[in-house]
Tab-separated table of C-alpha atoms in Angstrom:
chain	number	residue	atom	x	y	z
O	252	UNK	CA	-20.043	24.799	-30.279
O	253	UNK	CA	-18.985	21.190	-30.765
O	254	UNK	CA	-15.382	20.481	-31.608
O	255	UNK	CA	-15.008	19.220	-35.194
O	256	UNK	CA	-13.997	15.559	-35.288
O	257	UNK	CA	-10.929	16.357	-37.385
O	258	UNK	CA	-9.427	18.619	-34.704
O	259	UNK	CA	-10.437	16.617	-31.641
O	260	UNK	CA	-7.434	14.228	-31.729
O	261	UNK	CA	-5.063	17.185	-31.990
O	262	UNK	CA	-6.626	18.769	-28.899
O	263	UNK	CA	-6.652	15.485	-26.998
O	264	UNK	CA	-2.844	15.430	-26.650
O	265	UNK	CA	-2.410	18.842	-24.940
O	266	UNK	CA	-5.531	18.158	-22.872
O	267	UNK	CA	-4.171	14.811	-21.667
O	268	UNK	CA	-0.733	16.212	-20.850
O	269	UNK	CA	-2.108	19.376	-19.284
O	270	UNK	CA	-4.382	17.469	-16.925
O	271	UNK	CA	-1.568	15.084	-16.045
O	272	UNK	CA	0.910	17.852	-15.236
O	273	UNK	CA	-1.707	19.766	-13.264
O	274	UNK	CA	-2.545	16.687	-11.197
O	275	UNK	CA	1.147	16.081	-10.616
O	276	UNK	CA	1.665	19.650	-9.387
O	277	UNK	CA	-1.112	19.127	-6.855
O	278	UNK	CA	0.325	15.770	-5.785
O	279	UNK	CA	3.806	17.242	-5.296
O	280	UNK	CA	2.403	20.185	-3.325
O	281	UNK	CA	0.601	17.838	-0.935
O	282	UNK	CA	2.914	14.864	-0.551
O	283	UNK	CA	6.436	15.364	-1.949
O	284	UNK	CA	9.196	16.880	0.152
O	285	UNK	CA	12.965	16.724	0.656
O	286	UNK	CA	14.803	15.344	3.661
O	287	UNK	CA	15.570	17.851	6.363
O	288	UNK	CA	19.227	18.982	6.320
O	289	UNK	CA	21.215	17.126	8.936
O	290	UNK	CA	23.169	19.016	11.571
O	291	UNK	CA	25.612	16.138	12.009
O	292	UNK	CA	28.718	16.252	9.862
O	293	UNK	CA	28.760	12.471	9.432
O	294	UNK	CA	25.275	12.400	7.903
O	295	UNK	CA	26.099	15.356	5.671
O	296	UNK	CA	29.228	13.640	4.377
O	297	UNK	CA	27.283	10.422	3.773
O	298	UNK	CA	24.694	12.229	1.648
O	299	UNK	CA	27.415	14.066	-0.245
O	300	UNK	CA	29.257	10.842	-0.994
O	301	UNK	CA	26.059	9.211	-2.237
O	302	UNK	CA	25.337	12.134	-4.554
O	303	UNK	CA	28.886	12.312	-5.888
O	304	UNK	CA	28.985	8.559	-6.518
O	305	UNK	CA	25.532	8.338	-8.159
O	306	UNK	CA	25.106	11.555	-10.132
O	307	UNK	CA	27.835	10.849	-12.763
O	308	UNK	CA	26.135	7.521	-13.527
O	309	UNK	CA	22.770	9.281	-13.590
O	310	UNK	CA	24.016	11.831	-16.111
O	311	UNK	CA	25.426	9.080	-18.327
O	312	UNK	CA	22.028	7.385	-18.331
O	313	UNK	CA	20.354	10.690	-19.205
O	314	UNK	CA	22.609	11.023	-22.248
O	315	UNK	CA	21.844	7.429	-23.216
O	316	UNK	CA	18.092	7.828	-23.093
O	317	UNK	CA	17.643	11.363	-24.390
O	318	UNK	CA	20.366	11.532	-27.040
O	319	UNK	CA	21.498	7.985	-27.776
O	320	UNK	CA	18.133	6.244	-27.881
O	321	UNK	CA	16.499	9.251	-29.512
O	322	UNK	CA	19.006	9.223	-32.374
O	323	UNK	CA	18.740	5.440	-32.677
O	324	UNK	CA	15.063	5.910	-33.580
O	325	UNK	CA	15.840	8.277	-36.457
O	326	UNK	CA	16.447	5.433	-38.917
O	327	UNK	CA	13.009	6.224	-40.356
O	328	UNK	CA	13.873	9.030	-42.800
O	329	UNK	CA	10.647	11.038	-42.528
O	330	UNK	CA	9.972	10.325	-38.870
O	331	UNK	CA	13.087	11.819	-37.265
O	332	UNK	CA	11.369	14.721	-35.505
O	333	UNK	CA	8.685	12.394	-34.207
O	334	UNK	CA	11.101	9.672	-33.110
O	335	UNK	CA	13.259	12.092	-31.120
O	336	UNK	CA	10.391	14.114	-29.666
O	337	UNK	CA	8.139	11.212	-28.734
O	338	UNK	CA	11.079	9.482	-27.052
O	339	UNK	CA	11.823	12.655	-25.055
O	340	UNK	CA	8.166	13.162	-24.170
O	341	UNK	CA	7.633	9.566	-23.069
O	342	UNK	CA	10.784	9.630	-20.946
O	343	UNK	CA	9.588	12.649	-18.966
O	344	UNK	CA	5.974	11.494	-18.744
O	345	UNK	CA	6.865	7.949	-17.671
O	346	UNK	CA	9.483	9.075	-15.143
O	347	UNK	CA	7.015	11.382	-13.404
O	348	UNK	CA	4.275	8.750	-13.456
O	349	UNK	CA	6.645	6.102	-12.065
O	350	UNK	CA	7.874	8.537	-9.399
O	351	UNK	CA	4.312	8.956	-8.145
O	352	UNK	CA	3.531	5.234	-8.151
O	353	UNK	CA	6.868	4.224	-6.605
O	354	UNK	CA	6.412	6.819	-3.902
O	355	UNK	CA	2.919	5.632	-3.015
O	356	UNK	CA	3.882	1.963	-3.041
O	357	UNK	CA	7.257	1.992	-1.308
O	358	UNK	CA	8.084	5.356	0.230
O	359	UNK	CA	4.857	6.816	1.619
O	360	UNK	CA	5.429	7.393	5.331
O	361	UNK	CA	3.481	9.682	7.663
O	362	UNK	CA	1.723	11.306	4.728
O	363	UNK	CA	4.947	12.334	2.987
O	364	UNK	CA	7.272	11.024	0.286
O	365	UNK	CA	10.879	12.126	0.692
O	366	UNK	CA	12.435	12.648	-2.725
O	367	UNK	CA	16.068	11.863	-3.443
O	368	UNK	CA	18.269	11.070	-6.425
O	369	UNK	CA	17.990	7.307	-5.955
O	370	UNK	CA	14.191	7.403	-6.177
O	371	UNK	CA	14.397	9.512	-9.324
O	372	UNK	CA	16.898	7.086	-10.838
O	373	UNK	CA	14.667	4.082	-10.125
O	374	UNK	CA	11.710	5.903	-11.696
O	375	UNK	CA	13.775	6.549	-14.797
O	376	UNK	CA	14.584	2.854	-15.000
O	377	UNK	CA	10.859	2.170	-15.061
O	378	UNK	CA	10.504	4.696	-17.887
O	379	UNK	CA	13.071	2.747	-19.922
O	380	UNK	CA	10.570	-0.086	-20.307
O	381	UNK	CA	8.196	2.266	-22.122
O	382	UNK	CA	10.923	3.623	-24.412
O	383	UNK	CA	11.823	0.078	-25.459
O	384	UNK	CA	8.261	-1.171	-25.879
O	385	UNK	CA	7.149	1.633	-28.194
O	386	UNK	CA	9.794	0.483	-30.662
O	387	UNK	CA	7.449	-2.293	-31.769
O	388	UNK	CA	4.790	0.173	-32.987
O	389	UNK	CA	6.943	3.209	-33.797
O	390	UNK	CA	5.569	5.245	-36.688
O	391	UNK	CA	2.189	3.526	-36.781
O	392	UNK	CA	0.810	4.853	-33.474
O	393	UNK	CA	-0.345	8.331	-32.486
O	394	UNK	CA	1.164	10.257	-29.536
O	395	UNK	CA	-2.065	9.731	-27.594
O	396	UNK	CA	-1.776	5.976	-28.061
O	397	UNK	CA	1.829	6.056	-26.868
O	398	UNK	CA	0.911	8.021	-23.739
O	399	UNK	CA	-1.933	5.640	-22.898
O	400	UNK	CA	0.456	2.752	-23.446
O	401	UNK	CA	2.929	4.348	-21.000
O	402	UNK	CA	0.160	4.952	-18.471
O	403	UNK	CA	-0.700	1.252	-18.513
O	404	UNK	CA	2.817	-0.150	-18.727
O	405	UNK	CA	4.416	1.610	-15.743
O	406	UNK	CA	2.177	0.085	-13.016
O	407	UNK	CA	2.330	-3.300	-14.730
O	408	UNK	CA	6.121	-3.113	-14.800
O	409	UNK	CA	6.247	-2.163	-11.109
O	410	UNK	CA	4.071	-5.141	-10.227
O	411	UNK	CA	6.171	-7.493	-12.355
O	412	UNK	CA	9.426	-6.147	-10.909
O	413	UNK	CA	8.117	-6.572	-7.363
O	414	UNK	CA	7.237	-10.214	-7.999
O	415	UNK	CA	10.542	-10.966	-9.741
O	416	UNK	CA	12.949	-9.183	-7.391
O	417	UNK	CA	11.165	-9.107	-4.031
O	418	UNK	CA	9.114	-12.305	-4.089
O	419	UNK	CA	11.336	-14.572	-6.186
O	420	UNK	CA	14.641	-12.985	-5.183
O	421	UNK	CA	15.950	-12.893	-8.753
O	422	UNK	CA	19.395	-11.335	-9.169
O	423	UNK	CA	19.272	-8.870	-12.045
O	424	UNK	CA	21.303	-5.779	-11.319
O	425	UNK	CA	21.382	-4.601	-14.944
O	426	UNK	CA	17.696	-5.131	-15.698
O	427	UNK	CA	18.136	-7.874	-18.294
O	428	UNK	CA	15.044	-9.737	-17.108
O	429	UNK	CA	13.051	-7.066	-15.309
O	430	UNK	CA	13.522	-4.338	-17.938
O	431	UNK	CA	14.611	-5.742	-21.299
O	432	UNK	CA	12.627	-8.981	-21.408
O	433	UNK	CA	9.535	-7.392	-19.871
O	434	UNK	CA	9.502	-4.381	-22.192
O	435	UNK	CA	10.185	-6.496	-25.280
O	436	UNK	CA	7.261	-8.863	-24.857
O	437	UNK	CA	4.966	-6.134	-23.597
O	438	UNK	CA	5.667	-4.190	-26.798
O	439	UNK	CA	5.144	-7.249	-28.973
O	440	UNK	CA	1.863	-7.979	-27.204
O	441	UNK	CA	0.684	-4.420	-27.817
O	442	UNK	CA	1.664	-4.680	-31.474
O	443	UNK	CA	-0.150	-7.980	-31.958
O	444	UNK	CA	-3.375	-6.741	-30.372
O	445	UNK	CA	-3.243	-3.295	-31.967
O	446	UNK	CA	-2.776	-4.529	-35.522
O	447	UNK	CA	-4.635	-7.823	-34.956
O	448	UNK	CA	-4.024	-10.326	-37.740
O	449	UNK	CA	-3.460	-7.744	-40.435
O	450	UNK	CA	-0.239	-8.158	-42.384
O	451	UNK	CA	1.651	-4.848	-42.322
O	452	UNK	CA	3.091	-4.262	-45.808
O	453	UNK	CA	6.339	-2.374	-46.308
O	454	UNK	CA	5.472	1.309	-46.220
O	455	UNK	CA	7.088	3.535	-48.894
O	456	UNK	CA	8.266	5.938	-46.151
O	457	UNK	CA	9.623	3.126	-44.005
O	458	UNK	CA	12.825	2.392	-45.930
O	459	UNK	CA	15.887	4.011	-44.281
O	460	UNK	CA	18.133	6.357	-46.237
O	461	UNK	CA	21.877	6.850	-45.975
O	462	UNK	CA	21.521	9.939	-43.792
O	463	UNK	CA	18.881	8.423	-41.502
O	464	UNK	CA	20.957	5.262	-41.003
O	465	UNK	CA	23.999	7.396	-40.227
O	466	UNK	CA	22.122	9.364	-37.562
O	467	UNK	CA	20.843	6.122	-36.073
O	468	UNK	CA	24.364	4.699	-35.972
O	469	UNK	CA	25.533	7.791	-34.070
O	470	UNK	CA	22.846	7.001	-31.519
O	471	UNK	CA	24.207	3.442	-31.266
O	472	UNK	CA	27.699	4.737	-30.570
O	473	UNK	CA	26.422	7.011	-27.796
O	474	UNK	CA	24.501	4.140	-26.211
O	475	UNK	CA	27.541	1.880	-26.523
O	476	UNK	CA	29.816	4.338	-24.725
O	477	UNK	CA	27.516	4.998	-21.773
O	478	UNK	CA	25.962	1.534	-21.346
O	479	UNK	CA	28.296	0.435	-18.492
O	480	UNK	CA	26.814	3.206	-16.332
O	481	UNK	CA	23.310	1.830	-16.919
O	482	UNK	CA	24.367	-1.631	-15.781
O	483	UNK	CA	26.599	-0.651	-12.851
O	484	UNK	CA	24.686	2.206	-11.226
O	485	UNK	CA	22.625	-0.049	-8.917
O	486	UNK	CA	25.549	-2.249	-7.892
O	487	UNK	CA	27.040	-2.063	-4.441
O	488	UNK	CA	29.999	0.346	-4.653
O	489	UNK	CA	33.308	-1.451	-4.625
O	490	UNK	CA	34.160	-4.821	-6.111
O	491	UNK	CA	30.665	-5.581	-7.430
O	492	UNK	CA	30.410	-2.273	-9.272
O	493	UNK	CA	33.950	-2.652	-10.602
O	494	UNK	CA	33.147	-6.144	-11.944
O	495	UNK	CA	29.940	-4.886	-13.534
O	496	UNK	CA	31.741	-2.137	-15.436
O	497	UNK	CA	34.483	-4.468	-16.659
O	498	UNK	CA	32.106	-7.273	-17.651
O	499	UNK	CA	29.867	-4.845	-19.533
O	500	UNK	CA	32.768	-3.339	-21.451
O	501	UNK	CA	34.033	-6.796	-22.415
O	502	UNK	CA	30.616	-8.048	-23.478
O	503	UNK	CA	29.875	-4.980	-25.588
O	504	UNK	CA	33.302	-5.026	-27.207
O	505	UNK	CA	32.789	-8.661	-28.182
O	506	UNK	CA	29.279	-7.967	-29.493
O	507	UNK	CA	30.560	-5.100	-31.666
O	508	UNK	CA	33.203	-7.258	-33.337
O	509	UNK	CA	30.942	-10.292	-33.653
O	510	UNK	CA	28.224	-8.162	-35.255
O	511	UNK	CA	30.611	-7.163	-38.036
O	512	UNK	CA	31.605	-10.794	-38.574
O	513	UNK	CA	28.041	-12.138	-38.597
O	514	UNK	CA	26.626	-9.353	-40.763
O	515	UNK	CA	29.390	-9.728	-43.332
O	516	UNK	CA	29.024	-13.507	-43.528
O	517	UNK	CA	25.268	-13.269	-44.052
O	518	UNK	CA	25.643	-11.049	-47.106
O	519	UNK	CA	26.790	-12.631	-50.346
O	520	UNK	CA	29.000	-9.663	-51.233
O	521	UNK	CA	30.376	-9.416	-47.706
O	522	UNK	CA	28.982	-5.938	-47.098
O	523	UNK	CA	27.672	-4.818	-43.722
O	524	UNK	CA	24.057	-4.052	-42.894
O	525	UNK	CA	23.564	-0.741	-41.032
O	526	UNK	CA	20.604	-2.255	-39.176
O	527	UNK	CA	22.791	-5.066	-37.872
O	528	UNK	CA	25.426	-2.613	-36.642
O	529	UNK	CA	22.844	-0.351	-35.003
O	530	UNK	CA	21.448	-3.190	-32.920
O	531	UNK	CA	23.900	-6.063	-32.695
O	532	UNK	CA	26.607	-3.844	-31.216
O	533	UNK	CA	24.363	-3.228	-28.198
O	534	UNK	CA	23.197	-6.813	-27.683
O	535	UNK	CA	26.069	-7.629	-25.330
O	536	UNK	CA	25.002	-4.858	-22.981
O	537	UNK	CA	21.495	-6.303	-22.779
O	538	UNK	CA	22.650	-9.852	-22.075
O	539	UNK	CA	25.394	-9.108	-19.548
O	540	UNK	CA	23.217	-7.084	-17.174
O	541	UNK	CA	21.890	-10.029	-15.193
O	542	UNK	CA	25.367	-11.472	-14.448
O	543	UNK	CA	27.447	-8.287	-14.613
O	544	UNK	CA	28.257	-8.140	-10.900
O	545	UNK	CA	28.668	-11.879	-10.433
O	546	UNK	CA	32.078	-13.459	-10.099
O	547	UNK	CA	32.126	-14.737	-13.689
O	548	UNK	CA	35.463	-14.995	-15.515
O	549	UNK	CA	36.263	-12.405	-18.195
O	550	UNK	CA	36.008	-15.019	-20.923
O	551	UNK	CA	32.359	-15.598	-19.955
O	552	UNK	CA	31.562	-11.919	-20.573
O	553	UNK	CA	33.252	-12.069	-23.973
O	554	UNK	CA	31.412	-15.271	-24.899
O	555	UNK	CA	28.041	-13.895	-23.792
O	556	UNK	CA	28.598	-10.715	-25.791
O	557	UNK	CA	29.449	-12.695	-28.914
O	558	UNK	CA	26.500	-15.075	-28.574
O	559	UNK	CA	24.041	-12.241	-28.042
O	560	UNK	CA	25.316	-10.426	-31.132
O	561	UNK	CA	24.930	-13.566	-33.240
O	562	UNK	CA	21.397	-14.073	-31.910
O	563	UNK	CA	20.509	-10.452	-32.672
O	564	UNK	CA	21.837	-10.503	-36.243
O	565	UNK	CA	20.261	-13.884	-37.027
O	566	UNK	CA	17.010	-12.618	-35.555
O	567	UNK	CA	16.937	-9.662	-37.915
O	568	UNK	CA	17.827	-11.815	-40.899
O	569	UNK	CA	15.570	-14.816	-40.321
O	570	UNK	CA	13.323	-14.613	-37.250
O	571	UNK	CA	11.680	-11.233	-37.826
O	572	UNK	CA	10.477	-12.112	-41.365
O	573	UNK	CA	9.316	-15.508	-40.085
O	574	UNK	CA	7.267	-13.998	-37.241
O	575	UNK	CA	5.787	-11.425	-39.587
O	576	UNK	CA	4.804	-14.118	-42.091
O	577	UNK	CA	3.583	-16.830	-39.725
O	578	UNK	CA	2.198	-14.809	-36.813
O	579	UNK	CA	1.598	-11.472	-38.569
O	580	UNK	CA	3.668	-9.918	-35.783
O	581	UNK	CA	4.828	-6.366	-36.485
O	582	UNK	CA	8.094	-5.298	-34.820
O	583	UNK	CA	9.167	-1.977	-36.300
O	584	UNK	CA	12.471	-1.520	-34.457
O	585	UNK	CA	13.286	-5.201	-34.000
O	586	UNK	CA	13.040	-5.044	-30.214
O	587	UNK	CA	12.727	-8.826	-30.099
O	588	UNK	CA	16.177	-9.149	-31.633
O	589	UNK	CA	17.912	-6.521	-29.483
O	590	UNK	CA	16.101	-6.971	-26.164
O	591	UNK	CA	14.201	-10.265	-26.255
O	592	UNK	CA	16.727	-12.771	-27.578
O	593	UNK	CA	19.783	-11.342	-25.745
O	594	UNK	CA	17.633	-11.033	-22.626
O	595	UNK	CA	16.767	-14.730	-22.761
O	596	UNK	CA	20.435	-15.571	-23.313
O	597	UNK	CA	21.403	-13.448	-20.341
O	598	UNK	CA	18.803	-15.117	-18.119
O	599	UNK	CA	20.080	-18.551	-19.167
O	600	UNK	CA	23.634	-17.400	-18.431
O	601	UNK	CA	22.573	-16.331	-14.938
O	602	UNK	CA	21.240	-19.824	-14.246
O	603	UNK	CA	24.565	-21.318	-15.298
O	604	UNK	CA	26.525	-18.703	-13.351
O	605	UNK	CA	24.601	-19.470	-10.165
O	606	UNK	CA	25.098	-23.223	-10.556
O	607	UNK	CA	28.845	-23.054	-11.168
O	608	UNK	CA	29.636	-20.072	-8.919
O	609	UNK	CA	32.343	-20.864	-6.356
O	610	UNK	CA	31.655	-20.300	-2.680
O	611	UNK	CA	32.573	-16.736	-1.759
O	612	UNK	CA	34.840	-16.837	1.298
O	613	UNK	CA	33.734	-13.349	2.296
O	614	UNK	CA	30.197	-14.656	2.736
O	615	UNK	CA	28.497	-12.287	0.293
O	616	UNK	CA	26.998	-12.890	-3.098
O	617	UNK	CA	26.810	-10.625	-6.153
O	618	UNK	CA	24.847	-7.638	-5.046
O	619	UNK	CA	22.090	-5.474	-6.300
O	620	UNK	CA	19.856	-2.761	-4.964
O	621	UNK	CA	16.272	-3.531	-5.796
O	622	UNK	CA	14.124	-0.735	-7.237
O	623	UNK	CA	12.231	-0.781	-3.979
O	624	UNK	CA	15.430	0.320	-2.292
O	625	UNK	CA	16.214	-2.997	-0.607
O	626	UNK	CA	19.666	-4.101	0.445
O	627	UNK	CA	21.714	-6.791	-1.197
O	628	UNK	CA	21.048	-10.355	-0.150
O	629	UNK	CA	23.620	-12.298	1.756
O	630	UNK	CA	24.832	-15.819	1.337
O	631	UNK	CA	24.807	-17.919	4.455
O	632	UNK	CA	27.096	-20.934	4.418
O	633	UNK	CA	27.309	-20.758	0.653
O	634	UNK	CA	23.525	-20.581	0.225
O	635	UNK	CA	21.727	-17.958	-1.858
O	636	UNK	CA	19.399	-16.248	0.596
O	637	UNK	CA	18.763	-19.599	2.273
O	638	UNK	CA	17.508	-21.209	-0.936
O	639	UNK	CA	20.670	-22.972	-1.960
O	640	UNK	CA	22.333	-22.881	-5.364
O	641	UNK	CA	19.662	-24.980	-7.072
O	642	UNK	CA	16.874	-22.910	-5.582
O	643	UNK	CA	18.421	-19.660	-6.760
O	644	UNK	CA	18.898	-21.093	-10.254
O	645	UNK	CA	15.210	-22.040	-10.344
O	646	UNK	CA	14.317	-18.534	-9.208
O	647	UNK	CA	16.327	-17.056	-12.074
O	648	UNK	CA	14.426	-19.228	-14.569
O	649	UNK	CA	11.102	-18.439	-12.911
O	650	UNK	CA	11.865	-14.725	-13.133
O	651	UNK	CA	12.346	-15.037	-16.880
O	652	UNK	CA	9.037	-16.895	-17.231
O	653	UNK	CA	7.176	-14.287	-15.183
O	654	UNK	CA	8.697	-11.371	-17.085
O	655	UNK	CA	7.912	-12.821	-20.509
O	656	UNK	CA	4.511	-14.311	-19.754
O	657	UNK	CA	3.055	-11.494	-17.670
O	658	UNK	CA	4.305	-8.794	-20.020
O	659	UNK	CA	2.935	-10.533	-23.108
O	660	UNK	CA	-0.508	-10.903	-21.567
O	661	UNK	CA	-0.492	-7.324	-20.273
O	662	UNK	CA	0.643	-6.082	-23.673
O	663	UNK	CA	-2.198	-7.865	-25.442
O	664	UNK	CA	-4.735	-6.241	-23.124
O	665	UNK	CA	-3.139	-2.817	-23.498
O	666	UNK	CA	-2.989	-3.136	-27.276
O	667	UNK	CA	-6.702	-3.930	-27.354
O	668	UNK	CA	-7.379	-0.737	-25.397
O	669	UNK	CA	-5.281	1.283	-27.841
O	670	UNK	CA	-7.724	0.423	-30.616
O	671	UNK	CA	-10.221	2.936	-29.227
O	672	UNK	CA	-11.135	5.324	-32.087
O	673	UNK	CA	-10.711	8.429	-29.896
O	674	UNK	CA	-6.962	7.780	-29.724
O	675	UNK	CA	-6.754	8.444	-33.476
O	676	UNK	CA	-4.279	5.942	-34.839
O	677	UNK	CA	-2.869	7.462	-38.027
O	678	UNK	CA	-4.134	5.940	-41.271
O	679	UNK	CA	-1.680	3.775	-43.148
O	680	UNK	CA	-0.879	6.326	-45.857
O	681	UNK	CA	0.162	8.931	-43.257
O	682	UNK	CA	2.319	6.675	-41.095
O	683	UNK	CA	6.029	7.424	-40.671
O	684	UNK	CA	5.496	11.083	-41.548
O	685	UNK	CA	6.556	14.033	-39.394
O	686	UNK	CA	4.220	16.398	-41.213
O	687	UNK	CA	1.254	14.814	-39.437
O	688	UNK	CA	2.510	16.068	-36.060
O	689	UNK	CA	5.017	18.847	-36.791
O	690	UNK	CA	4.971	22.142	-38.620
O	691	UNK	CA	7.735	21.577	-41.150
O	692	UNK	CA	9.310	24.963	-41.898
O	693	UNK	CA	11.118	23.994	-45.069
O	694	UNK	CA	9.209	21.471	-47.142
O	695	UNK	CA	12.028	21.511	-49.679
O	696	UNK	CA	14.158	19.575	-47.199
O	697	UNK	CA	11.572	16.800	-47.204
O	698	UNK	CA	10.859	15.962	-50.845
O	699	UNK	CA	7.791	13.927	-51.555
O	700	UNK	CA	5.812	14.994	-48.509
O	701	UNK	CA	2.518	15.551	-50.227
O	702	UNK	CA	0.234	15.210	-47.186
O	703	UNK	CA	-1.078	18.708	-46.559
O	704	UNK	CA	-2.778	19.815	-43.369
O	705	UNK	CA	-6.169	19.352	-45.000
O	706	UNK	CA	-5.257	15.814	-46.052
O	707	UNK	CA	-4.084	14.977	-42.538
O	708	UNK	CA	-7.262	16.340	-40.975
O	709	UNK	CA	-9.385	14.403	-43.422
O	710	UNK	CA	-7.483	11.201	-42.721
O	711	UNK	CA	-7.861	11.617	-38.981
O	712	UNK	CA	-11.555	12.330	-39.455
O	713	UNK	CA	-11.874	9.070	-41.356
O	714	UNK	CA	-10.397	7.237	-38.375
O	715	UNK	CA	-13.109	8.590	-36.105
């Protein structure tokens, strides 16, 4: 018996995930293994030290992504279950997918991939790009569309990161260029292609409420607290990691205060906008990542944090409405303001930092461990990997251009693919509604949800 069109999209999600997890089980059984325990005490102590130094950072990042970012997405009052759950699902799906691809590309030796905490951490960094990008289409895309988007974005990110870090030698320990800029413009490209030139009107279920804004602000606070771990985890232990933590704390502190100032000045009555606080307070963490481990003075971190907060708040107030009106560009979570604009500022700051950086008498430059597991570059006679100061500055600018240009083009192509009818994009009247995907136990807690199961099935049938 043929499956009714109205139920097919609902069965597509478990089918897609079931096949993926089954294929992954087979892949792990054939190719994934752990390192053999070492009989030498020195090697055992080295592994133990690496675990003890990395795992606390790893746990902080887990809290950021699962709890902090998940709560940040609950600003949509009737999409809280979906925002949290889809974020959690995409994190796990994308991490596993990136783990497979990273292993095949960089760590496949003698028919085996040896799994360790560092490889898992790098795969989770790749998953972050997906979590950021989906913010552009949050609430207006189905889970199947989001999973297909993640499937496409992870290999594209890995290719972009390889070009930026390995080929160009860009210094970006905190992922400002490779993660934030890439994911921002990939998400905007997907949004533009998915919705084409259609103007997206304000949805009645889109307006935040007091409780949803409060939950989102709690997510911001969690992200703010743990952000230094995200920036510093890939730094060389020691002075570079210490500088990265301090610079990140300074930048984020300045962005928090500057956000309050800018938001208050933009309102005639001097009141604060919850949306500004939820995003502007984090802008400093985005911008500082690319220069966090460089020998920049503390005042530079404060200045960069303040500038990024101003750019973020002004973007929400003026740029987002302008892009929506002139380019019909839909950006649900304002990822361009939180990740794009501060990311560009951070990349520009890295160019300046490279040009004015004093010669390091120890003969080593700010360090980073590339996602491919490479070692930090070394300065020879004051040169940046043999390129010289000017050459490294050009590489930093080229990295920004590659991240923005390649991601935008890839996003446009991915967004076009997401228009396939079988992926069942929700109709406009059922967007931003948990009841389309979740069995709501107490409808009294969600007044005004009048879309019954029959209505949802009919709407999905209309899409197909």
